[in-house]
Amino acid sequence: MDRNHSLSRREVLKLAGSGLLSAAFSGVSFAAGGEFKLPALPYAEDALEPYIDAATMSLHHGKHHAGYTNKLNAAIEGTDLVGMSIEDILADLEAAPEDIRTAVRNNGGGYANHNLYWQIMSPDGGGEPDGELAEAIERAFGGYAGFKEAFAAAAGGVFGSGWTWLVSDAGALNIETSPNQDTPLMRGATPILGIDVWEHAYYLRYQNRRADYIGAFFNVLNWARVEELYLATL
Amino acid sequence: MAFELPSLPYAENALEPHIDARTMGIHHGKHHASYTSNLNGAIAGTDLEGKSVDEILGDLDAVPEGIRTAVRNNGGGYANHNLFWQIMGPGGGGAPSGALGDAINSAFGSFDDFKSAFSGAAATRFGSGWAWLAVEGGALRVSSTPNQDTPLMSGNTPILGIDVWEHAYYLNYQNRRPDYIAAFFNVINWAKVAELYAAAS
């Protein structure tokens, strides 16, 4: 088992921070070995250097993604949501009990979004898509250059924390953005590519230069994986 | 008359070790500077030129729809950071006394209760935003807002604010936002907050 597979309760409490968050978590016990598991990174923390640095990857995966995972498990503990897939939960947030809905939205979104994010990057990434995905991008954006420009502009234009997505609606591609940890899954659509533009995704290396991070992201884009996800939506 | 980026009222390293010099340099020289120039860019050639930023933010409905979001985001960012630099200082920390101390005790029970409420609001703001102590209808209240929104947009007067965008703390504290919030209390300039309270009351 990967050492990052799950955080201990002690680590979670340390994450939550010396009592300051206690009000937010009072009455909630953390699920030890909870339902959702933090996936291991599919490559080493330094594998995406120099585009995404190892320190950022480590914190992003081992602290931020781990935090969302643990808080999601804590929120759903003892409810009917335990046992459901994250996609099913997020596609029907109205079904989540009202007192945990915001926690499920934020932490379930954070859990799912980062699961996708690690997959669609790779040390062997970059270049351009081919096959059916390239044809779909051609239809939607007039080609890879048109897609890249539109996607980068959307990601650059998100104000505050959020994500930019390439979404496949039964094969038709669209670019959309969402605030915080919201995802197209919440409207029943399937993101096949996403870039995290929370500052934690790039601040250590790029600080205020979000545009540079977005430019670098294209160098690690795992188009083979994005195409697999695309084909699964047809 | 364009809005101007105010100078920091102390050196970039003056709040060390609580807030590091590099964060202050980028936060003021890049982030605040961008909000300022983007605000000026948005209002250029409109009736908003010449108004105070408080006046503009207090009536966003009066802003032309085509620039309203830009004015909200960048005007908010401009005003919020103007306040943020002022209400911190080297030699800060401690607890307020006088009329502000009395008002805090009256509104929250004690300074520790205020500190707990304010820290909780700052820690639980999901994503980017701010937590505030504001004068609302003569009373003190703790609140939080997303992104660069401010109590000014609801006609209230913020007298203390903490920036919880990750850019405010990530270089020094990374994911440990609660540590940053605790450190912030060591640099609060209560004398300035008391002045703002007196002016708003």
mmCIF file with all atom_site columns, N, CA and C in Angstrom, chain B residues 8-68:
data_model
loop_
_atom_site.group_PDB
_atom_site.id
_atom_site.type_symbol
_atom_site.label_atom_id
_atom_site.label_alt_id
_atom_site.label_comp_id
_atom_site.label_asym_id
_atom_site.label_entity_id
_atom_site.label_seq_id
_atom_site.pdbx_PDB_ins_code
_atom_site.Cartn_x
_atom_site.Cartn_y
_atom_site.Cartn_z
_atom_site.occupancy
_atom_site.B_iso_or_equiv
_atom_site.pdbx_formal_charge
_atom_site.auth_seq_id
_atom_site.auth_comp_id
_atom_site.auth_asym_id
_atom_site.auth_atom_id
_atom_site.pdbx_PDB_model_num
ATOM 1   N N  . LEU B 1 8  ? 3.106   50.399 0.996   1.00 0.00 ? 8  LEU B N  1
ATOM 2   C CA . LEU B 1 8  ? 2.989   49.693 2.273   1.00 0.00 ? 8  LEU B CA 1
ATOM 3   C C  . LEU B 1 8  ? 3.406   50.653 3.383   1.00 0.00 ? 8  LEU B C  1
ATOM 4   N N  . PRO B 1 9  ? 2.683   50.671 4.502   1.00 0.00 ? 9  PRO B N  1
ATOM 5   C CA . PRO B 1 9  ? 3.036   51.590 5.598   1.00 0.00 ? 9  PRO B CA 1
ATOM 6   C C  . PRO B 1 9  ? 4.211   51.100 6.448   1.00 0.00 ? 9  PRO B C  1
ATOM 7   N N  . TYR B 1 10 ? 4.887   50.045 6.005   1.00 0.00 ? 10 TYR B N  1
ATOM 8   C CA . TYR B 1 10 ? 6.051   49.490 6.716   1.00 0.00 ? 10 TYR B CA 1
ATOM 9   C C  . TYR B 1 10 ? 6.837   48.693 5.684   1.00 0.00 ? 10 TYR B C  1
ATOM 10  N N  . ALA B 1 11 ? 8.035   48.255 6.068   1.00 0.00 ? 11 ALA B N  1
ATOM 11  C CA . ALA B 1 11 ? 8.871   47.489 5.137   1.00 0.00 ? 11 ALA B CA 1
ATOM 12  C C  . ALA B 1 11 ? 8.241   46.122 4.861   1.00 0.00 ? 11 ALA B C  1
ATOM 13  N N  . GLU B 1 12 ? 8.604   45.548 3.701   1.00 0.00 ? 12 GLU B N  1
ATOM 14  C CA . GLU B 1 12 ? 8.054   44.236 3.335   1.00 0.00 ? 12 GLU B CA 1
ATOM 15  C C  . GLU B 1 12 ? 8.396   43.150 4.360   1.00 0.00 ? 12 GLU B C  1
ATOM 16  N N  . ASN B 1 13 ? 9.510   43.322 5.058   1.00 0.00 ? 13 ASN B N  1
ATOM 17  C CA . ASN B 1 13 ? 9.903   42.297 6.039   1.00 0.00 ? 13 ASN B CA 1
ATOM 18  C C  . ASN B 1 13 ? 9.475   42.640 7.460   1.00 0.00 ? 13 ASN B C  1
ATOM 19  N N  . ALA B 1 14 ? 8.680   43.707 7.599   1.00 0.00 ? 14 ALA B N  1
ATOM 20  C CA . ALA B 1 14 ? 8.350   44.205 8.947   1.00 0.00 ? 14 ALA B CA 1
ATOM 21  C C  . ALA B 1 14 ? 7.453   43.257 9.731   1.00 0.00 ? 14 ALA B C  1
ATOM 22  N N  . LEU B 1 15 ? 6.725   42.399 9.041   1.00 0.00 ? 15 LEU B N  1
ATOM 23  C CA . LEU B 1 15 ? 5.790   41.515 9.746   1.00 0.00 ? 15 LEU B CA 1
ATOM 24  C C  . LEU B 1 15 ? 6.366   40.116 9.970   1.00 0.00 ? 15 LEU B C  1
ATOM 25  N N  . GLU B 1 16 ? 7.644   39.936 9.617   1.00 0.00 ? 16 GLU B N  1
ATOM 26  C CA . GLU B 1 16 ? 8.313   38.657 9.883   1.00 0.00 ? 16 GLU B CA 1
ATOM 27  C C  . GLU B 1 16 ? 8.315   38.402 11.399  1.00 0.00 ? 16 GLU B C  1
ATOM 28  N N  . PRO B 1 17 ? 8.243   37.174 11.869  1.00 0.00 ? 17 PRO B N  1
ATOM 29  C CA . PRO B 1 17 ? 8.141   35.942 11.080  1.00 0.00 ? 17 PRO B CA 1
ATOM 30  C C  . PRO B 1 17 ? 6.692   35.555 10.757  1.00 0.00 ? 17 PRO B C  1
ATOM 31  N N  . HIS B 1 18 ? 5.751   36.397 11.146  1.00 0.00 ? 18 HIS B N  1
ATOM 32  C CA . HIS B 1 18 ? 4.335   36.023 11.014  1.00 0.00 ? 18 HIS B CA 1
ATOM 33  C C  . HIS B 1 18 ? 3.894   36.035 9.556   1.00 0.00 ? 18 HIS B C  1
ATOM 34  N N  . ILE B 1 19 ? 4.275   37.088 8.850   1.00 0.00 ? 19 ILE B N  1
ATOM 35  C CA . ILE B 1 19 ? 4.041   37.131 7.404   1.00 0.00 ? 19 ILE B CA 1
ATOM 36  C C  . ILE B 1 19 ? 5.380   37.465 6.760   1.00 0.00 ? 19 ILE B C  1
ATOM 37  N N  . ASP B 1 20 ? 5.807   36.588 5.867   1.00 0.00 ? 20 ASP B N  1
ATOM 38  C CA . ASP B 1 20 ? 7.150   36.688 5.315   1.00 0.00 ? 20 ASP B CA 1
ATOM 39  C C  . ASP B 1 20 ? 7.271   37.783 4.263   1.00 0.00 ? 20 ASP B C  1
ATOM 40  N N  . ALA B 1 21 ? 8.484   38.286 4.109   1.00 0.00 ? 21 ALA B N  1
ATOM 41  C CA . ALA B 1 21 ? 8.750   39.414 3.209   1.00 0.00 ? 21 ALA B CA 1
ATOM 42  C C  . ALA B 1 21 ? 8.406   39.084 1.760   1.00 0.00 ? 21 ALA B C  1
ATOM 43  N N  . ARG B 1 22 ? 8.661   37.842 1.353   1.00 0.00 ? 22 ARG B N  1
ATOM 44  C CA . ARG B 1 22 ? 8.415   37.490 -0.047  1.00 0.00 ? 22 ARG B CA 1
ATOM 45  C C  . ARG B 1 22 ? 6.909   37.534 -0.335  1.00 0.00 ? 22 ARG B C  1
ATOM 46  N N  . THR B 1 23 ? 6.130   37.009 0.589   1.00 0.00 ? 23 THR B N  1
ATOM 47  C CA . THR B 1 23 ? 4.674   37.070 0.426   1.00 0.00 ? 23 THR B CA 1
ATOM 48  C C  . THR B 1 23 ? 4.208   38.521 0.354   1.00 0.00 ? 23 THR B C  1
ATOM 49  N N  . MET B 1 24 ? 4.723   39.349 1.257   1.00 0.00 ? 24 MET B N  1
ATOM 50  C CA . MET B 1 24 ? 4.318   40.759 1.252   1.00 0.00 ? 24 MET B CA 1
ATOM 51  C C  . MET B 1 24 ? 4.706   41.435 -0.056  1.00 0.00 ? 24 MET B C  1
ATOM 52  N N  . GLY B 1 25 ? 5.906   41.138 -0.544  1.00 0.00 ? 25 GLY B N  1
ATOM 53  C CA . GLY B 1 25 ? 6.369   41.758 -1.785  1.00 0.00 ? 25 GLY B CA 1
ATOM 54  C C  . GLY B 1 25 ? 5.479   41.423 -2.968  1.00 0.00 ? 25 GLY B C  1
ATOM 55  N N  . ILE B 1 26 ? 5.123   40.141 -3.096  1.00 0.00 ? 26 ILE B N  1
ATOM 56  C CA . ILE B 1 26 ? 4.286   39.711 -4.225  1.00 0.00 ? 26 ILE B CA 1
ATOM 57  C C  . ILE B 1 26 ? 2.838   40.155 -4.024  1.00 0.00 ? 26 ILE B C  1
ATOM 58  N N  . HIS B 1 27 ? 2.380   40.046 -2.769  1.00 0.00 ? 27 HIS B N  1
ATOM 59  C CA . HIS B 1 27 ? 0.979   40.364 -2.482  1.00 0.00 ? 27 HIS B CA 1
ATOM 60  C C  . HIS B 1 27 ? 0.691   41.838 -2.793  1.00 0.00 ? 27 HIS B C  1
ATOM 61  N N  . HIS B 1 28 ? 1.581   42.684 -2.342  1.00 0.00 ? 28 HIS B N  1
ATOM 62  C CA . HIS B 1 28 ? 1.405   44.121 -2.585  1.00 0.00 ? 28 HIS B CA 1
ATOM 63  C C  . HIS B 1 28 ? 1.817   44.511 -4.006  1.00 0.00 ? 28 HIS B C  1
ATOM 64  N N  . GLY B 1 29 ? 3.002   44.081 -4.412  1.00 0.00 ? 29 GLY B N  1
ATOM 65  C CA . GLY B 1 29 ? 3.575   44.563 -5.669  1.00 0.00 ? 29 GLY B CA 1
ATOM 66  C C  . GLY B 1 29 ? 2.998   43.920 -6.921  1.00 0.00 ? 29 GLY B C  1
ATOM 67  N N  . LYS B 1 30 ? 2.396   42.730 -6.764  1.00 0.00 ? 30 LYS B N  1
ATOM 68  C CA . LYS B 1 30 ? 1.797   42.051 -7.916  1.00 0.00 ? 30 LYS B CA 1
ATOM 69  C C  . LYS B 1 30 ? 0.272   41.968 -7.798  1.00 0.00 ? 30 LYS B C  1
ATOM 70  N N  . HIS B 1 31 ? -0.219  41.316 -6.755  1.00 0.00 ? 31 HIS B N  1
ATOM 71  C CA . HIS B 1 31 ? -1.675  41.114 -6.658  1.00 0.00 ? 31 HIS B CA 1
ATOM 72  C C  . HIS B 1 31 ? -2.424  42.448 -6.482  1.00 0.00 ? 31 HIS B C  1
ATOM 73  N N  . HIS B 1 32 ? -2.038  43.218 -5.459  1.00 0.00 ? 32 HIS B N  1
ATOM 74  C CA . HIS B 1 32 ? -2.732  44.487 -5.226  1.00 0.00 ? 32 HIS B CA 1
ATOM 75  C C  . HIS B 1 32 ? -2.525  45.433 -6.408  1.00 0.00 ? 32 HIS B C  1
ATOM 76  N N  . ALA B 1 33 ? -1.325  45.428 -6.952  1.00 0.00 ? 33 ALA B N  1
ATOM 77  C CA . ALA B 1 33 ? -1.051  46.290 -8.106  1.00 0.00 ? 33 ALA B CA 1
ATOM 78  C C  . ALA B 1 33 ? -1.934  45.917 -9.299  1.00 0.00 ? 33 ALA B C  1
ATOM 79  N N  . SER B 1 34 ? -2.173  44.609 -9.502  1.00 0.00 ? 34 SER B N  1
ATOM 80  C CA . SER B 1 34 ? -3.038  44.175 -10.611 1.00 0.00 ? 34 SER B CA 1
ATOM 81  C C  . SER B 1 34 ? -4.482  44.599 -10.404 1.00 0.00 ? 34 SER B C  1
ATOM 82  N N  . TYR B 1 35 ? -4.983  44.413 -9.194  1.00 0.00 ? 35 TYR B N  1
ATOM 83  C CA . TYR B 1 35 ? -6.357  44.861 -8.933  1.00 0.00 ? 35 TYR B CA 1
ATOM 84  C C  . TYR B 1 35 ? -6.487  46.356 -9.240  1.00 0.00 ? 35 TYR B C  1
ATOM 85  N N  . THR B 1 36 ? -5.473  47.107 -8.833  1.00 0.00 ? 36 THR B N  1
ATOM 86  C CA . THR B 1 36 ? -5.504  48.553 -9.032  1.00 0.00 ? 36 THR B CA 1
ATOM 87  C C  . THR B 1 36 ? -5.524  48.898 -10.534 1.00 0.00 ? 36 THR B C  1
ATOM 88  N N  . SER B 1 37 ? -4.620  48.302 -11.283 1.00 0.00 ? 37 SER B N  1
ATOM 89  C CA . SER B 1 37 ? -4.581  48.654 -12.711 1.00 0.00 ? 37 SER B CA 1
ATOM 90  C C  . SER B 1 37 ? -5.782  48.078 -13.463 1.00 0.00 ? 37 SER B C  1
ATOM 91  N N  . ASN B 1 38 ? -6.256  46.902 -13.059 1.00 0.00 ? 38 ASN B N  1
ATOM 92  C CA . ASN B 1 38 ? -7.452  46.352 -13.711 1.00 0.00 ? 38 ASN B CA 1
ATOM 93  C C  . ASN B 1 38 ? -8.702  47.172 -13.394 1.00 0.00 ? 38 ASN B C  1
ATOM 94  N N  . LEU B 1 39 ? -8.764  47.697 -12.163 1.00 0.00 ? 39 LEU B N  1
ATOM 95  C CA . LEU B 1 39 ? -9.889  48.582 -11.810 1.00 0.00 ? 39 LEU B CA 1
ATOM 96  C C  . LEU B 1 39 ? -9.841  49.846 -12.659 1.00 0.00 ? 39 LEU B C  1
ATOM 97  N N  . ASN B 1 40 ? -8.667  50.435 -12.734 1.00 0.00 ? 40 ASN B N  1
ATOM 98  C CA . ASN B 1 40 ? -8.535  51.652 -13.549 1.00 0.00 ? 40 ASN B CA 1
ATOM 99  C C  . ASN B 1 40 ? -8.881  51.388 -15.009 1.00 0.00 ? 40 ASN B C  1
ATOM 100 N N  . GLY B 1 41 ? -8.439  50.217 -15.498 1.00 0.00 ? 41 GLY B N  1
ATOM 101 C CA . GLY B 1 41 ? -8.753  49.864 -16.882 1.00 0.00 ? 41 GLY B CA 1
ATOM 102 C C  . GLY B 1 41 ? -10.249 49.719 -17.101 1.00 0.00 ? 41 GLY B C  1
ATOM 103 N N  . ALA B 1 42 ? -10.928 49.132 -16.116 1.00 0.00 ? 42 ALA B N  1
ATOM 104 C CA . ALA B 1 42 ? -12.369 48.892 -16.269 1.00 0.00 ? 42 ALA B CA 1
ATOM 105 C C  . ALA B 1 42 ? -13.173 50.187 -16.263 1.00 0.00 ? 42 ALA B C  1
ATOM 106 N N  . ILE B 1 43 ? -12.799 51.138 -15.418 1.00 0.00 ? 43 ILE B N  1
ATOM 107 C CA . ILE B 1 43 ? -13.637 52.345 -15.272 1.00 0.00 ? 43 ILE B CA 1
ATOM 108 C C  . ILE B 1 43 ? -13.210 53.491 -16.186 1.00 0.00 ? 43 ILE B C  1
ATOM 109 N N  . ALA B 1 44 ? -12.111 53.293 -16.910 1.00 0.00 ? 44 ALA B N  1
ATOM 110 C CA . ALA B 1 44 ? -11.638 54.371 -17.782 1.00 0.00 ? 44 ALA B CA 1
ATOM 111 C C  . ALA B 1 44 ? -12.752 54.828 -18.720 1.00 0.00 ? 44 ALA B C  1
ATOM 112 N N  . GLY B 1 45 ? -12.983 56.123 -18.749 1.00 0.00 ? 45 GLY B N  1
ATOM 113 C CA . GLY B 1 45 ? -13.973 56.687 -19.659 1.00 0.00 ? 45 GLY B CA 1
ATOM 114 C C  . GLY B 1 45 ? -15.414 56.569 -19.190 1.00 0.00 ? 45 GLY B C  1
ATOM 115 N N  . THR B 1 46 ? -15.635 56.089 -17.960 1.00 0.00 ? 46 THR B N  1
ATOM 116 C CA . THR B 1 46 ? -17.013 55.992 -17.447 1.00 0.00 ? 46 THR B CA 1
ATOM 117 C C  . THR B 1 46 ? -17.242 57.044 -16.359 1.00 0.00 ? 46 THR B C  1
ATOM 118 N N  . ASP B 1 47 ? -18.496 57.143 -15.929 1.00 0.00 ? 47 ASP B N  1
ATOM 119 C CA . ASP B 1 47 ? -18.845 58.090 -14.869 1.00 0.00 ? 47 ASP B CA 1
ATOM 120 C C  . ASP B 1 47 ? -18.242 57.722 -13.522 1.00 0.00 ? 47 ASP B C  1
ATOM 121 N N  . LEU B 1 48 ? -17.704 56.507 -13.425 1.00 0.00 ? 48 LEU B N  1
ATOM 122 C CA . LEU B 1 48 ? -17.161 56.069 -12.134 1.00 0.00 ? 48 LEU B CA 1
ATOM 123 C C  . LEU B 1 48 ? -15.845 56.759 -11.800 1.00 0.00 ? 48 LEU B C  1
ATOM 124 N N  . GLU B 1 49 ? -15.196 57.292 -12.820 1.00 0.00 ? 49 GLU B N  1
ATOM 125 C CA . GLU B 1 49 ? -13.940 58.004 -12.572 1.00 0.00 ? 49 GLU B CA 1
ATOM 126 C C  . GLU B 1 49 ? -14.227 59.215 -11.691 1.00 0.00 ? 49 GLU B C  1
ATOM 127 N N  . GLY B 1 50 ? -13.448 59.331 -10.621 1.00 0.00 ? 50 GLY B N  1
ATOM 128 C CA . GLY B 1 50 ? -13.659 60.446 -9.707  1.00 0.00 ? 50 GLY B CA 1
ATOM 129 C C  . GLY B 1 50 ? -14.441 60.070 -8.476  1.00 0.00 ? 50 GLY B C  1
ATOM 130 N N  . LYS B 1 51 ? -15.154 58.929 -8.531  1.00 0.00 ? 51 LYS B N  1
ATOM 131 C CA . LYS B 1 51 ? -15.847 58.462 -7.322  1.00 0.00 ? 51 LYS B CA 1
ATOM 132 C C  . LYS B 1 51 ? -14.849 57.746 -6.416  1.00 0.00 ? 51 LYS B C  1
ATOM 133 N N  . SER B 1 52 ? -15.189 57.676 -5.115  1.00 0.00 ? 52 SER B N  1
ATOM 134 C CA . SER B 1 52 ? -14.355 56.880 -4.216  1.00 0.00 ? 52 SER B CA 1
ATOM 135 C C  . SER B 1 52 ? -14.673 55.405 -4.431  1.00 0.00 ? 52 SER B C  1
ATOM 136 N N  . VAL B 1 53 ? -13.727 54.547 -4.090  1.00 0.00 ? 53 VAL B N  1
ATOM 137 C CA . VAL B 1 53 ? -13.984 53.122 -4.290  1.00 0.00 ? 53 VAL B CA 1
ATOM 138 C C  . VAL B 1 53 ? -15.084 52.640 -3.347  1.00 0.00 ? 53 VAL B C  1
ATOM 139 N N  . ASP B 1 54 ? -15.168 53.232 -2.157  1.00 0.00 ? 54 ASP B N  1
ATOM 140 C CA . ASP B 1 54 ? -16.247 52.857 -1.229  1.00 0.00 ? 54 ASP B CA 1
ATOM 141 C C  . ASP B 1 54 ? -17.604 53.176 -1.839  1.00 0.00 ? 54 ASP B C  1
ATOM 142 N N  . GLU B 1 55 ? -17.671 54.334 -2.483  1.00 0.00 ? 55 GLU B N  1
ATOM 143 C CA . GLU B 1 55 ? -18.915 54.770 -3.119  1.00 0.00 ? 55 GLU B CA 1
ATOM 144 C C  . GLU B 1 55 ? -19.291 53.828 -4.275  1.00 0.00 ? 55 GLU B C  1
ATOM 145 N N  . ILE B 1 56 ? -18.291 53.464 -5.052  1.00 0.00 ? 56 ILE B N  1
ATOM 146 C CA . ILE B 1 56 ? -18.536 52.567 -6.191  1.00 0.00 ? 56 ILE B CA 1
ATOM 147 C C  . ILE B 1 56 ? -19.030 51.206 -5.704  1.00 0.00 ? 56 ILE B C  1
ATOM 148 N N  . LEU B 1 57 ? -18.342 50.649 -4.700  1.00 0.00 ? 57 LEU B N  1
ATOM 149 C CA . LEU B 1 57 ? -18.684 49.305 -4.227  1.00 0.00 ? 57 LEU B CA 1
ATOM 150 C C  . LEU B 1 57 ? -20.004 49.292 -3.466  1.00 0.00 ? 57 LEU B C  1
ATOM 151 N N  . GLY B 1 58 ? -20.368 50.444 -2.899  1.00 0.00 ? 58 GLY B N  1
ATOM 152 C CA . GLY B 1 58 ? -21.632 50.532 -2.164  1.00 0.00 ? 58 GLY B CA 1
ATOM 153 C C  . GLY B 1 58 ? -22.845 50.544 -3.083  1.00 0.00 ? 58 GLY B C  1
ATOM 154 N N  . ASP B 1 59 ? -22.630 50.696 -4.379  1.00 0.00 ? 59 ASP B N  1
ATOM 155 C CA . ASP B 1 59 ? -23.753 50.730 -5.322  1.00 0.00 ? 59 ASP B CA 1
ATOM 156 C C  . ASP B 1 59 ? -23.337 50.110 -6.659  1.00 0.00 ? 59 ASP B C  1
ATOM 157 N N  . LEU B 1 60 ? -23.033 48.822 -6.609  1.00 0.00 ? 60 LEU B N  1
ATOM 158 C CA . LEU B 1 60 ? -22.584 48.141 -7.830  1.00 0.00 ? 60 LEU B CA 1
ATOM 159 C C  . LEU B 1 60 ? -23.664 48.103 -8.905  1.00 0.00 ? 60 LEU B C  1
ATOM 160 N N  . ASP B 1 61 ? -24.929 48.198 -8.480  1.00 0.00 ? 61 ASP B N  1
ATOM 161 C CA . ASP B 1 61 ? -26.010 48.206 -9.474  1.00 0.00 ? 61 ASP B CA 1
ATOM 162 C C  . ASP B 1 61 ? -25.920 49.410 -10.399 1.00 0.00 ? 61 ASP B C  1
ATOM 163 N N  . ALA B 1 62 ? -25.272 50.461 -9.919  1.00 0.00 ? 62 ALA B N  1
ATOM 164 C CA . ALA B 1 62 ? -25.133 51.667 -10.736 1.00 0.00 ? 62 ALA B CA 1
ATOM 165 C C  . ALA B 1 62 ? -23.997 51.548 -11.750 1.00 0.00 ? 62 ALA B C  1
ATOM 166 N N  . VAL B 1 63 ? -23.220 50.478 -11.630 1.00 0.00 ? 63 VAL B N  1
ATOM 167 C CA . VAL B 1 63 ? -22.088 50.285 -12.543 1.00 0.00 ? 63 VAL B CA 1
ATOM 168 C C  . VAL B 1 63 ? -22.602 49.684 -13.847 1.00 0.00 ? 63 VAL B C  1
ATOM 169 N N  . PRO B 1 64 ? -22.147 50.194 -14.972 1.00 0.00 ? 64 PRO B N  1
ATOM 170 C CA . PRO B 1 64 ? -22.594 49.628 -16.260 1.00 0.00 ? 64 PRO B CA 1
ATOM 171 C C  . PRO B 1 64 ? -22.399 48.105 -16.279 1.00 0.00 ? 64 PRO B C  1
ATOM 172 N N  . GLU B 1 65 ? -23.392 47.403 -16.775 1.00 0.00 ? 65 GLU B N  1
ATOM 173 C CA . GLU B 1 65 ? -23.386 45.948 -16.710 1.00 0.00 ? 65 GLU B CA 1
ATOM 174 C C  . GLU B 1 65 ? -22.150 45.336 -17.368 1.00 0.00 ? 65 GLU B C  1
ATOM 175 N N  . GLY B 1 66 ? -21.689 45.962 -18.437 1.00 0.00 ? 66 GLY B N  1
ATOM 176 C CA . GLY B 1 66 ? -20.548 45.413 -19.164 1.00 0.00 ? 66 GLY B CA 1
ATOM 177 C C  . GLY B 1 66 ? -19.256 45.376 -18.362 1.00 0.00 ? 66 GLY B C  1
ATOM 178 N N  . ILE B 1 67 ? -19.149 46.213 -17.324 1.00 0.00 ? 67 ILE B N  1
ATOM 179 C CA . ILE B 1 67 ? -17.920 46.229 -16.516 1.00 0.00 ? 67 ILE B CA 1
ATOM 180 C C  . ILE B 1 67 ? -18.186 45.882 -15.055 1.00 0.00 ? 67 ILE B C  1
ATOM 181 N N  . ARG B 1 68 ? -19.439 45.487 -14.750 1.00 0.00 ? 68 ARG B N  1
ATOM 182 C CA . ARG B 1 68 ? -19.794 45.313 -13.334 1.00 0.00 ? 68 ARG B CA 1
ATOM 183 C C  . ARG B 1 68 ? -18.954 44.238 -12.656 1.00 0.00 ? 68 ARG B C  1
#
